[in-house]
């Protein structure tokens, strides 16, 4: 058992039952010209999450623990994009419109790809999802069951939308969920702060949060003296 100093109390997991879920570290959310920017957001906030997410990936890869990447995107014919999602608000470009990184939020287009710093490696699972939550209309639940996962470590963007939605879905399905604080970002810093508080409030009603260093320390002390 590995015990991480987390809020609201320690997050304990078995090494063979943990997976990392990296939510939507896509060009469309992180780089100028993508979906996030078309909605009027300042995408520069996302930069802060990149290095910590890369370090978290390195930690899981070093142990050969499962890594899952998600991508929010739609089929080219938009058959999986409800009009209520596409038509909402007044973005500068809508889902499916051509933009500087290809069609906005469409599977296979450059904008829907994961940023270079977080590119999946062989053997890692990629889940394309039409919704904000990664369990909705995907095979994520079956994949986790097949792997025998009980605990999920979360990173990615944005904290209060796809990350929190997926944590809530996972929590309802019985997973213990830990969000790494520096490895997630919002376009609105006060939303990130509020989301972290919501997740760990009421005795961890959605899950736990911890700094990356707390997870690194816990893993290191567990394996000290052992061969990786
Ligand atoms: C949003 C996401 N914010 N990945 N998607 O629309 O959080």
PDB file of C-alpha atoms and ligand atoms in Angstrom:
ATOM      1  CA  UNK A   1       0.000   0.000   0.000  1.00  0.00           C
ATOM      2  CA  UNK A   2       1.264   3.472  -0.911  1.00  0.00           C
ATOM      3  CA  UNK A   3       0.062   6.343   1.242  1.00  0.00           C
ATOM      4  CA  UNK A   4       0.096   9.887  -0.200  1.00  0.00           C
ATOM      5  CA  UNK A   5      -0.130  12.978   2.017  1.00  0.00           C
ATOM      6  CA  UNK A   6      -3.257  14.467   0.478  1.00  0.00           C
ATOM      7  CA  UNK A   7      -6.312  16.544   1.352  1.00  0.00           C
ATOM      8  CA  UNK A   8      -8.620  15.920   3.118  1.00  0.00           C
ATOM      9  CA  UNK A   9      -6.620  12.925   4.408  1.00  0.00           C
ATOM     10  CA  UNK A  10      -4.136  10.391   3.109  1.00  0.00           C
ATOM     11  CA  UNK A  11      -4.798   8.798  -0.276  1.00  0.00           C
ATOM     12  CA  UNK A  12      -3.915   5.108  -0.073  1.00  0.00           C
ATOM     13  CA  UNK A  13      -3.560   2.850  -3.089  1.00  0.00           C
ATOM     14  CA  UNK A  14      -2.160  -0.503  -4.122  1.00  0.00           C
ATOM     15  CA  UNK A  15       0.519  -0.189  -6.818  1.00  0.00           C
ATOM     16  CA  UNK A  16      -1.133  -2.879  -8.976  1.00  0.00           C
ATOM     17  CA  UNK A  17      -4.517  -1.169  -8.890  1.00  0.00           C
ATOM     18  CA  UNK A  18      -3.720   2.404  -9.915  1.00  0.00           C
ATOM     19  CA  UNK A  19      -3.892   4.209 -13.259  1.00  0.00           C
ATOM     20  CA  UNK A  20      -3.166   7.753 -14.389  1.00  0.00           C
ATOM     21  CA  UNK A  21      -5.832   9.554 -16.412  1.00  0.00           C
ATOM     22  CA  UNK A  22      -4.604  12.573 -18.349  1.00  0.00           C
ATOM     23  CA  UNK A  23      -7.610  14.571 -19.448  1.00  0.00           C
ATOM     24  CA  UNK A  24      -7.702  16.421 -22.779  1.00  0.00           C
ATOM     25  CA  UNK A  25      -4.129  17.775 -22.977  1.00  0.00           C
ATOM     26  CA  UNK A  26      -4.976  18.658 -26.574  1.00  0.00           C
ATOM     27  CA  UNK A  27      -3.810  21.441 -28.827  1.00  0.00           C
ATOM     28  CA  UNK A  28      -7.451  22.552 -29.120  1.00  0.00           C
ATOM     29  CA  UNK A  29      -7.482  23.494 -25.427  1.00  0.00           C
ATOM     30  CA  UNK A  30      -3.882  24.555 -24.916  1.00  0.00           C
ATOM     31  CA  UNK A  31      -2.700  26.320 -28.063  1.00  0.00           C
ATOM     32  CA  UNK A  32      -3.910  29.543 -29.684  1.00  0.00           C
ATOM     33  CA  UNK A  33      -6.403  29.024 -32.508  1.00  0.00           C
ATOM     34  CA  UNK A  34      -8.162  26.022 -30.962  1.00  0.00           C
ATOM     35  CA  UNK A  35     -11.515  25.357 -29.343  1.00  0.00           C
ATOM     36  CA  UNK A  36     -10.569  26.971 -26.020  1.00  0.00           C
ATOM     37  CA  UNK A  37      -9.577  30.219 -27.656  1.00  0.00           C
ATOM     38  CA  UNK A  38     -12.635  30.301 -29.942  1.00  0.00           C
ATOM     39  CA  UNK A  39     -14.706  30.421 -26.748  1.00  0.00           C
ATOM     40  CA  UNK A  40     -12.914  33.613 -25.743  1.00  0.00           C
ATOM     41  CA  UNK A  41     -10.486  32.097 -23.231  1.00  0.00           C
ATOM     42  CA  UNK A  42      -6.893  33.051 -22.465  1.00  0.00           C
ATOM     43  CA  UNK A  43      -5.198  29.742 -23.253  1.00  0.00           C
ATOM     44  CA  UNK A  44      -1.854  30.835 -21.785  1.00  0.00           C
ATOM     45  CA  UNK A  45      -3.113  29.678 -18.361  1.00  0.00           C
ATOM     46  CA  UNK A  46      -2.876  26.085 -19.596  1.00  0.00           C
ATOM     47  CA  UNK A  47       0.920  26.265 -19.897  1.00  0.00           C
ATOM     48  CA  UNK A  48       1.343  25.860 -16.129  1.00  0.00           C
ATOM     49  CA  UNK A  49      -0.017  22.303 -16.200  1.00  0.00           C
ATOM     50  CA  UNK A  50       2.330  20.986 -18.887  1.00  0.00           C
ATOM     51  CA  UNK A  51       5.589  20.350 -16.991  1.00  0.00           C
ATOM     52  CA  UNK A  52       3.885  18.803 -13.928  1.00  0.00           C
ATOM     53  CA  UNK A  53       1.828  16.522 -16.205  1.00  0.00           C
ATOM     54  CA  UNK A  54       4.988  15.466 -18.017  1.00  0.00           C
ATOM     55  CA  UNK A  55       6.603  14.639 -14.652  1.00  0.00           C
ATOM     56  CA  UNK A  56       3.553  12.666 -13.596  1.00  0.00           C
ATOM     57  CA  UNK A  57       3.670  10.707 -16.849  1.00  0.00           C
ATOM     58  CA  UNK A  58       7.340   9.961 -16.187  1.00  0.00           C
ATOM     59  CA  UNK A  59       6.519   8.658 -12.710  1.00  0.00           C
ATOM     60  CA  UNK A  60       3.860   6.247 -14.019  1.00  0.00           C
ATOM     61  CA  UNK A  61       5.938   5.166 -17.000  1.00  0.00           C
ATOM     62  CA  UNK A  62       8.939   4.421 -14.788  1.00  0.00           C
ATOM     63  CA  UNK A  63       6.783   1.929 -12.854  1.00  0.00           C
ATOM     64  CA  UNK A  64       4.941   0.613 -15.930  1.00  0.00           C
ATOM     65  CA  UNK A  65       1.665   1.629 -14.293  1.00  0.00           C
ATOM     66  CA  UNK A  66      -1.237   2.108 -16.732  1.00  0.00           C
ATOM     67  CA  UNK A  67      -1.687   5.493 -18.370  1.00  0.00           C
ATOM     68  CA  UNK A  68      -4.883   6.631 -20.076  1.00  0.00           C
ATOM     69  CA  UNK A  69      -5.149   9.748 -22.209  1.00  0.00           C
ATOM     70  CA  UNK A  70      -8.483  11.284 -23.160  1.00  0.00           C
ATOM     71  CA  UNK A  71      -9.306  13.550 -26.083  1.00  0.00           C
ATOM     72  CA  UNK A  72     -12.522  15.524 -26.338  1.00  0.00           C
ATOM     73  CA  UNK A  73     -13.427  15.345 -30.018  1.00  0.00           C
ATOM     74  CA  UNK A  74     -16.207  14.511 -32.439  1.00  0.00           C
ATOM     75  CA  UNK A  75     -16.683  12.444 -35.564  1.00  0.00           C
ATOM     76  CA  UNK A  76     -16.177  14.368 -38.814  1.00  0.00           C
ATOM     77  CA  UNK A  77     -19.916  14.129 -39.623  1.00  0.00           C
ATOM     78  CA  UNK A  78     -20.724  15.520 -36.141  1.00  0.00           C
ATOM     79  CA  UNK A  79     -23.171  12.654 -35.548  1.00  0.00           C
ATOM     80  CA  UNK A  80     -21.913  12.423 -31.951  1.00  0.00           C
ATOM     81  CA  UNK A  81     -22.130  16.168 -31.291  1.00  0.00           C
ATOM     82  CA  UNK A  82     -25.503  17.263 -29.957  1.00  0.00           C
ATOM     83  CA  UNK A  83     -26.723  20.507 -31.548  1.00  0.00           C
ATOM     84  CA  UNK A  84     -27.102  21.846 -27.997  1.00  0.00           C
ATOM     85  CA  UNK A  85     -23.303  21.634 -27.676  1.00  0.00           C
ATOM     86  CA  UNK A  86     -22.409  22.977 -31.102  1.00  0.00           C
ATOM     87  CA  UNK A  87     -24.933  25.808 -31.181  1.00  0.00           C
ATOM     88  CA  UNK A  88     -24.403  27.183 -27.693  1.00  0.00           C
ATOM     89  CA  UNK A  89     -23.075  30.704 -27.165  1.00  0.00           C
ATOM     90  CA  UNK A  90     -21.268  32.855 -29.692  1.00  0.00           C
ATOM     91  CA  UNK A  91     -17.805  31.349 -30.228  1.00  0.00           C
ATOM     92  CA  UNK A  92     -15.629  32.782 -33.026  1.00  0.00           C
ATOM     93  CA  UNK A  93     -15.625  29.277 -34.591  1.00  0.00           C
ATOM     94  CA  UNK A  94     -17.983  26.402 -33.817  1.00  0.00           C
ATOM     95  CA  UNK A  95     -17.159  22.698 -33.423  1.00  0.00           C
ATOM     96  CA  UNK A  96     -16.491  21.341 -36.916  1.00  0.00           C
ATOM     97  CA  UNK A  97     -15.606  24.713 -38.460  1.00  0.00           C
ATOM     98  CA  UNK A  98     -12.215  24.996 -40.176  1.00  0.00           C
ATOM     99  CA  UNK A  99      -9.613  26.738 -38.012  1.00  0.00           C
ATOM    100  CA  UNK A 100      -5.835  27.216 -38.006  1.00  0.00           C
ATOM    101  CA  UNK A 101      -5.312  23.673 -36.605  1.00  0.00           C
ATOM    102  CA  UNK A 102      -7.899  21.997 -38.821  1.00  0.00           C
ATOM    103  CA  UNK A 103     -11.582  21.530 -38.024  1.00  0.00           C
ATOM    104  CA  UNK A 104     -12.337  22.543 -34.457  1.00  0.00           C
ATOM    105  CA  UNK A 105     -12.527  19.583 -32.016  1.00  0.00           C
ATOM    106  CA  UNK A 106     -12.773  16.946 -34.754  1.00  0.00           C
ATOM    107  CA  UNK A 107     -11.140  13.532 -34.391  1.00  0.00           C
ATOM    108  CA  UNK A 108      -8.051  13.185 -36.578  1.00  0.00           C
ATOM    109  CA  UNK A 109      -7.493  16.931 -37.031  1.00  0.00           C
ATOM    110  CA  UNK A 110      -4.223  18.467 -35.747  1.00  0.00           C
ATOM    111  CA  UNK A 111      -6.070  20.474 -33.085  1.00  0.00           C
ATOM    112  CA  UNK A 112      -7.564  17.353 -31.526  1.00  0.00           C
ATOM    113  CA  UNK A 113      -4.123  15.779 -31.038  1.00  0.00           C
ATOM    114  CA  UNK A 114      -2.427  15.660 -27.667  1.00  0.00           C
ATOM    115  CA  UNK A 115       0.330  18.259 -27.262  1.00  0.00           C
ATOM    116  CA  UNK A 116       3.875  17.103 -28.013  1.00  0.00           C
ATOM    117  CA  UNK A 117       4.965  17.263 -24.345  1.00  0.00           C
ATOM    118  CA  UNK A 118       2.340  14.708 -23.335  1.00  0.00           C
ATOM    119  CA  UNK A 119       2.267  12.471 -26.432  1.00  0.00           C
ATOM    120  CA  UNK A 120       1.096   8.949 -25.585  1.00  0.00           C
ATOM    121  CA  UNK A 121       3.666   6.191 -25.940  1.00  0.00           C
ATOM    122  CA  UNK A 122       3.125   2.623 -27.127  1.00  0.00           C
ATOM    123  CA  UNK A 123       0.828   0.659 -24.858  1.00  0.00           C
ATOM    124  CA  UNK A 124      -0.979   3.662 -23.396  1.00  0.00           C
ATOM    125  CA  UNK A 125      -4.735   3.852 -23.822  1.00  0.00           C
ATOM    126  CA  UNK A 126      -6.366   6.722 -25.715  1.00  0.00           C
ATOM    127  CA  UNK A 127     -10.050   7.411 -25.142  1.00  0.00           C
ATOM    128  CA  UNK A 128     -11.852   9.720 -27.567  1.00  0.00           C
ATOM    129  CA  UNK A 129     -14.872  11.194 -25.865  1.00  0.00           C
ATOM    130  CA  UNK A 130     -17.745  13.289 -27.184  1.00  0.00           C
ATOM    131  CA  UNK A 131     -18.688  14.603 -23.741  1.00  0.00           C
ATOM    132  CA  UNK A 132     -17.028  16.377 -20.869  1.00  0.00           C
ATOM    133  CA  UNK A 133     -16.989  13.248 -18.708  1.00  0.00           C
ATOM    134  CA  UNK A 134     -14.732  10.463 -20.035  1.00  0.00           C
ATOM    135  CA  UNK A 135     -17.094   7.618 -19.084  1.00  0.00           C
ATOM    136  CA  UNK A 136     -20.007   8.909 -21.187  1.00  0.00           C
ATOM    137  CA  UNK A 137     -20.298   7.070 -24.557  1.00  0.00           C
ATOM    138  CA  UNK A 138     -16.792   5.540 -24.303  1.00  0.00           C
ATOM    139  CA  UNK A 139     -15.240   2.212 -23.349  1.00  0.00           C
ATOM    140  CA  UNK A 140     -13.327   3.683 -20.388  1.00  0.00           C
ATOM    141  CA  UNK A 141     -15.297   1.788 -17.729  1.00  0.00           C
ATOM    142  CA  UNK A 142     -14.672  -1.582 -19.415  1.00  0.00           C
ATOM    143  CA  UNK A 143     -10.960  -0.822 -19.882  1.00  0.00           C
ATOM    144  CA  UNK A 144     -10.526   0.029 -16.194  1.00  0.00           C
ATOM    145  CA  UNK A 145     -12.373  -3.107 -15.140  1.00  0.00           C
ATOM    146  CA  UNK A 146     -10.218  -5.244 -17.404  1.00  0.00           C
ATOM    147  CA  UNK A 147      -7.080  -3.766 -15.817  1.00  0.00           C
ATOM    148  CA  UNK A 148      -8.379  -4.278 -12.260  1.00  0.00           C
ATOM    149  CA  UNK A 149      -8.040  -0.584 -11.433  1.00  0.00           C
ATOM    150  CA  UNK A 150      -9.431   0.728  -8.158  1.00  0.00           C
ATOM    151  CA  UNK A 151      -7.634   4.074  -7.786  1.00  0.00           C
ATOM    152  CA  UNK A 152      -7.241   6.844 -10.343  1.00  0.00           C
ATOM    153  CA  UNK A 153      -4.735   9.687 -10.378  1.00  0.00           C
ATOM    154  CA  UNK A 154      -5.903  12.662 -12.442  1.00  0.00           C
ATOM    155  CA  UNK A 155      -4.189  15.380 -14.454  1.00  0.00           C
ATOM    156  CA  UNK A 156      -5.288  17.554 -17.351  1.00  0.00           C
ATOM    157  CA  UNK A 157      -7.543  20.360 -18.417  1.00  0.00           C
ATOM    158  CA  UNK A 158      -9.766  22.024 -17.602  1.00  0.00           C
ATOM    159  CA  UNK A 159     -10.061  21.502 -13.875  1.00  0.00           C
ATOM    160  CA  UNK A 160     -13.683  22.450 -13.399  1.00  0.00           C
ATOM    161  CA  UNK A 161     -15.030  21.045 -16.680  1.00  0.00           C
ATOM    162  CA  UNK A 162     -13.661  17.765 -18.082  1.00  0.00           C
ATOM    163  CA  UNK A 163     -11.402  16.886 -15.150  1.00  0.00           C
ATOM    164  CA  UNK A 164     -14.029  17.419 -12.500  1.00  0.00           C
ATOM    165  CA  UNK A 165     -16.798  15.834 -14.628  1.00  0.00           C
ATOM    166  CA  UNK A 166     -14.711  12.692 -15.098  1.00  0.00           C
ATOM    167  CA  UNK A 167     -13.730  12.565 -11.424  1.00  0.00           C
ATOM    168  CA  UNK A 168     -17.396  12.740 -10.485  1.00  0.00           C
ATOM    169  CA  UNK A 169     -18.275   9.955 -12.925  1.00  0.00           C
ATOM    170  CA  UNK A 170     -15.394   7.840 -11.570  1.00  0.00           C
ATOM    171  CA  UNK A 171     -16.346   8.544  -7.966  1.00  0.00           C
ATOM    172  CA  UNK A 172     -19.911   7.385  -8.630  1.00  0.00           C
ATOM    173  CA  UNK A 173     -18.496   4.171 -10.094  1.00  0.00           C
ATOM    174  CA  UNK A 174     -16.533   3.443  -6.918  1.00  0.00           C
ATOM    175  CA  UNK A 175     -13.036   4.616  -7.860  1.00  0.00           C
ATOM    176  CA  UNK A 176     -10.860   6.509  -5.401  1.00  0.00           C
ATOM    177  CA  UNK A 177      -9.692   9.605  -7.254  1.00  0.00           C
ATOM    178  CA  UNK A 178      -6.680  11.837  -6.585  1.00  0.00           C
ATOM    179  CA  UNK A 179      -6.181  15.077  -8.518  1.00  0.00           C
ATOM    180  CA  UNK A 180      -2.591  16.360  -8.727  1.00  0.00           C
ATOM    181  CA  UNK A 181      -2.865  20.062  -8.030  1.00  0.00           C
ATOM    182  CA  UNK A 182      -0.140  21.467 -10.321  1.00  0.00           C
ATOM    183  CA  UNK A 183      -1.014  19.083 -13.158  1.00  0.00           C
ATOM    184  CA  UNK A 184      -4.379  20.654 -13.855  1.00  0.00           C
ATOM    185  CA  UNK A 185      -5.437  24.097 -15.001  1.00  0.00           C
ATOM    186  CA  UNK A 186      -8.436  26.244 -15.761  1.00  0.00           C
ATOM    187  CA  UNK A 187      -8.804  29.300 -17.984  1.00  0.00           C
ATOM    188  CA  UNK A 188     -10.071  30.910 -14.767  1.00  0.00           C
ATOM    189  CA  UNK A 189      -7.647  30.543 -11.831  1.00  0.00           C
ATOM    190  CA  UNK A 190     -10.424  31.108  -9.290  1.00  0.00           C
ATOM    191  CA  UNK A 191     -12.418  28.237 -10.867  1.00  0.00           C
ATOM    192  CA  UNK A 192      -9.427  25.937 -10.378  1.00  0.00           C
ATOM    193  CA  UNK A 193      -9.167  26.946  -6.716  1.00  0.00           C
ATOM    194  CA  UNK A 194     -12.902  26.424  -6.221  1.00  0.00           C
ATOM    195  CA  UNK A 195     -12.894  23.061  -8.032  1.00  0.00           C
ATOM    196  CA  UNK A 196     -10.056  21.741  -5.865  1.00  0.00           C
ATOM    197  CA  UNK A 197     -11.979  22.822  -2.769  1.00  0.00           C
ATOM    198  CA  UNK A 198     -15.220  21.230  -4.019  1.00  0.00           C
ATOM    199  CA  UNK A 199     -13.516  17.919  -4.759  1.00  0.00           C
ATOM    200  CA  UNK A 200     -11.986  17.505  -1.300  1.00  0.00           C
ATOM    201  CA  UNK A 201     -14.767  19.159   0.762  1.00  0.00           C
ATOM    202  CA  UNK A 202     -17.105  17.189   3.002  1.00  0.00           C
ATOM    203  CA  UNK A 203     -14.552  14.475   3.733  1.00  0.00           C
ATOM    204  CA  UNK A 204     -13.518  14.052   0.097  1.00  0.00           C
ATOM    205  CA  UNK A 205     -16.986  13.981  -1.428  1.00  0.00           C
ATOM    206  CA  UNK A 206     -15.525  13.634  -4.937  1.00  0.00           C
ATOM    207  CA  UNK A 207     -11.963  12.635  -4.047  1.00  0.00           C
ATOM    208  CA  UNK A 208      -8.574  13.875  -2.915  1.00  0.00           C
ATOM    209  CA  UNK A 209      -6.072  16.514  -4.043  1.00  0.00           C
ATOM    210  CA  UNK A 210      -2.317  16.590  -3.459  1.00  0.00           C
ATOM    211  CA  UNK A 211       0.779  18.338  -4.780  1.00  0.00           C
ATOM    212  CA  UNK A 212       2.881  16.323  -7.216  1.00  0.00           C
ATOM    213  CA  UNK A 213       5.741  16.163  -4.678  1.00  0.00           C
ATOM    214  CA  UNK A 214       3.535  14.295  -2.203  1.00  0.00           C
ATOM    215  CA  UNK A 215       2.886  11.527  -4.734  1.00  0.00           C
ATOM    216  CA  UNK A 216       6.536  11.435  -5.798  1.00  0.00           C
ATOM    217  CA  UNK A 217       7.689  11.167  -2.155  1.00  0.00           C
ATOM    218  CA  UNK A 218       5.198   8.427  -1.349  1.00  0.00           C
ATOM    219  CA  UNK A 219       6.171   6.369  -4.403  1.00  0.00           C
ATOM    220  CA  UNK A 220       9.871   6.879  -3.798  1.00  0.00           C
ATOM    221  CA  UNK A 221       9.717   5.844  -0.145  1.00  0.00           C
ATOM    222  CA  UNK A 222       7.692   2.745  -1.036  1.00  0.00           C
ATOM    223  CA  UNK A 223      10.237   1.588  -3.577  1.00  0.00           C
ATOM    224  CA  UNK A 224      13.380   2.776  -1.803  1.00  0.00           C
ATOM    225  CA  UNK A 225      16.035   0.145  -2.006  1.00  0.00           C
ATOM    226  CA  UNK A 226      14.088  -1.848  -4.588  1.00  0.00           C
ATOM    227  CA  UNK A 227      14.877  -2.180  -8.261  1.00  0.00           C
ATOM    228  CA  UNK A 228      12.341  -0.236 -10.351  1.00  0.00           C
TER     229      UNK A 228
HETATM  230  C1  LIG B   1     -13.929  22.107 -22.001  1.00  0.00           C
HETATM  231  C2  LIG B   1     -12.458  20.373 -21.221  1.00  0.00           C
HETATM  232  N1  LIG B   1     -13.496  22.975 -21.104  1.00  0.00           N
HETATM  233  N2  LIG B   1     -11.591  19.475 -21.672  1.00  0.00           N
HETATM  234  N3  LIG B   1     -13.353  20.875 -22.121  1.00  0.00           N
HETATM  235  O1  LIG B   1     -14.821  22.389 -22.753  1.00  0.00           O
HETATM  236  O2  LIG B   1     -12.437  20.754 -20.075  1.00  0.00           O
END
